[in-house]
Amino acid sequence: MKSKQSGITLIGMLIVIAVVGFFAYMAMKLLPSYSEYMGVTKAMNQIATEGTNGKSLDEIRRNLMFKLGFQYVDDSTIKPSDITITRDAGGASDLNVTYDKQIPFMYNIDFLLHFSKSVQLQGNVGQ
């Protein structure tokens, strides 16, 4: 009686390892940027809950940049010009941070990540 063997061949195993390795390498390149974005989100939420009564845009930017340092956000990631405040018709103010991050992947292939976050501020923002 002959038994039929089943399983993966060596070449099949190498292909599976190559595909898994490729995606693992991609994840290792991208995960730090998303971790950094979580730090930006946390710092923005801290600013929003503290209140901004009478603070100017420059004071809010300085305060946010200071808090980003505690969240391990690189200074070159977010520039002060990436931080804006918008007001809606009801008078409520939103703190917006929008930035792009370019990550070299391999050879001449890069990832371009676009991040945008908005939180509603408590209190009035001064000029």
XYZ file of C-alpha atoms in Angstrom:
127
model
C 0.000 0.000 0.000
C 1.440 3.356 -1.051
C 0.846 6.406 1.068
C 0.578 9.773 -0.584
C 2.831 12.425 0.927
C 1.549 15.915 1.454
C 3.199 19.109 2.558
C 5.240 21.972 1.238
C 8.418 21.599 -0.756
C 11.638 23.431 0.005
C 11.102 25.849 -2.875
C 7.540 26.506 -1.715
C 8.808 27.166 1.808
C 11.412 29.638 0.508
C 8.754 31.517 -1.440
C 6.517 31.723 1.627
C 9.467 32.958 3.748
C 10.347 35.589 1.107
C 6.775 36.929 0.999
C 6.447 36.988 4.790
C 9.894 38.636 5.070
C 8.930 41.331 2.560
C 5.792 42.273 4.492
C 7.655 42.115 7.814
C 10.285 44.521 6.437
C 7.531 46.846 5.214
C 5.878 46.768 8.646
C 9.206 47.557 10.358
C 9.558 50.643 8.167
C 5.965 51.890 8.616
C 5.102 51.131 12.252
C 7.354 53.825 13.804
C 5.557 56.518 11.781
C 2.159 55.355 12.978
C 3.451 55.169 16.546
C 4.658 58.758 16.140
C 1.200 59.750 14.853
C -0.352 58.270 18.004
C 1.964 60.569 20.002
C 0.773 63.560 17.964
C -2.838 62.588 18.659
C -2.162 62.263 22.390
C -0.417 65.657 22.565
C -3.256 67.336 20.637
C -5.839 65.851 22.999
C -3.836 67.170 25.968
C -3.852 70.678 24.476
C -7.601 70.445 23.809
C -8.470 69.386 27.358
C -6.239 72.028 28.994
C -8.226 74.834 27.417
C -6.920 77.732 25.363
C -8.573 80.791 26.864
C -6.840 83.851 25.497
C -3.822 81.986 24.064
C -2.563 83.038 20.675
C -1.800 80.640 17.826
C 1.936 81.004 18.505
C 1.482 80.100 22.176
C -0.588 77.056 21.241
C 2.043 76.014 18.685
C 4.841 76.347 21.261
C 2.864 74.391 23.831
C 2.050 71.636 21.316
C 5.660 71.403 20.106
C 6.773 71.107 23.751
C 4.299 68.281 24.368
C 5.329 66.523 21.154
C 8.841 66.232 22.577
C 7.484 64.129 25.450
C 5.709 61.848 22.970
C 8.967 61.096 21.079
C 7.858 62.955 17.973
C 10.876 64.006 15.936
C 11.370 67.777 15.603
C 11.746 67.478 11.828
C 8.403 65.672 11.450
C 6.054 68.550 12.285
C 6.879 72.160 11.508
C 5.033 75.044 13.182
C 3.408 75.863 9.833
C 1.728 72.407 9.893
C -0.269 73.487 12.966
C -3.351 75.606 12.206
C -6.536 76.688 13.933
C -9.847 76.977 12.112
C -13.078 78.489 13.374
C -16.529 77.471 12.304
C -19.611 79.678 12.075
C -20.605 78.861 15.653
C -17.363 80.264 17.035
C -15.830 76.911 18.006
C -12.141 76.481 17.211
C -10.431 73.351 15.911
C -6.727 72.570 16.208
C -5.489 70.967 12.980
C -2.188 69.216 12.335
C -1.498 68.036 8.798
C 1.867 66.704 7.697
C 3.533 64.351 5.228
C 6.265 61.873 6.030
C 8.492 60.275 3.409
C 10.060 56.954 4.374
C 12.771 55.352 2.232
C 11.887 51.715 1.554
C 14.415 50.194 -0.820
C 16.458 51.475 -3.725
C 14.423 54.298 -5.284
C 11.114 53.275 -3.691
C 9.755 55.476 -0.896
C 6.543 55.533 1.086
C 4.747 58.875 1.340
C 2.410 58.964 4.334
C -0.094 61.780 4.800
C -1.367 62.388 8.340
C -4.150 64.760 9.335
C -5.749 65.189 12.753
C -8.246 67.716 14.067
C -9.486 68.239 17.644
C -11.978 70.748 18.976
C -10.490 73.262 21.397
C -12.153 74.337 24.617
C -12.262 78.051 25.276
C -11.600 81.057 23.085
C -8.445 81.437 21.063
C -6.904 84.894 20.988
C -5.357 86.526 17.987
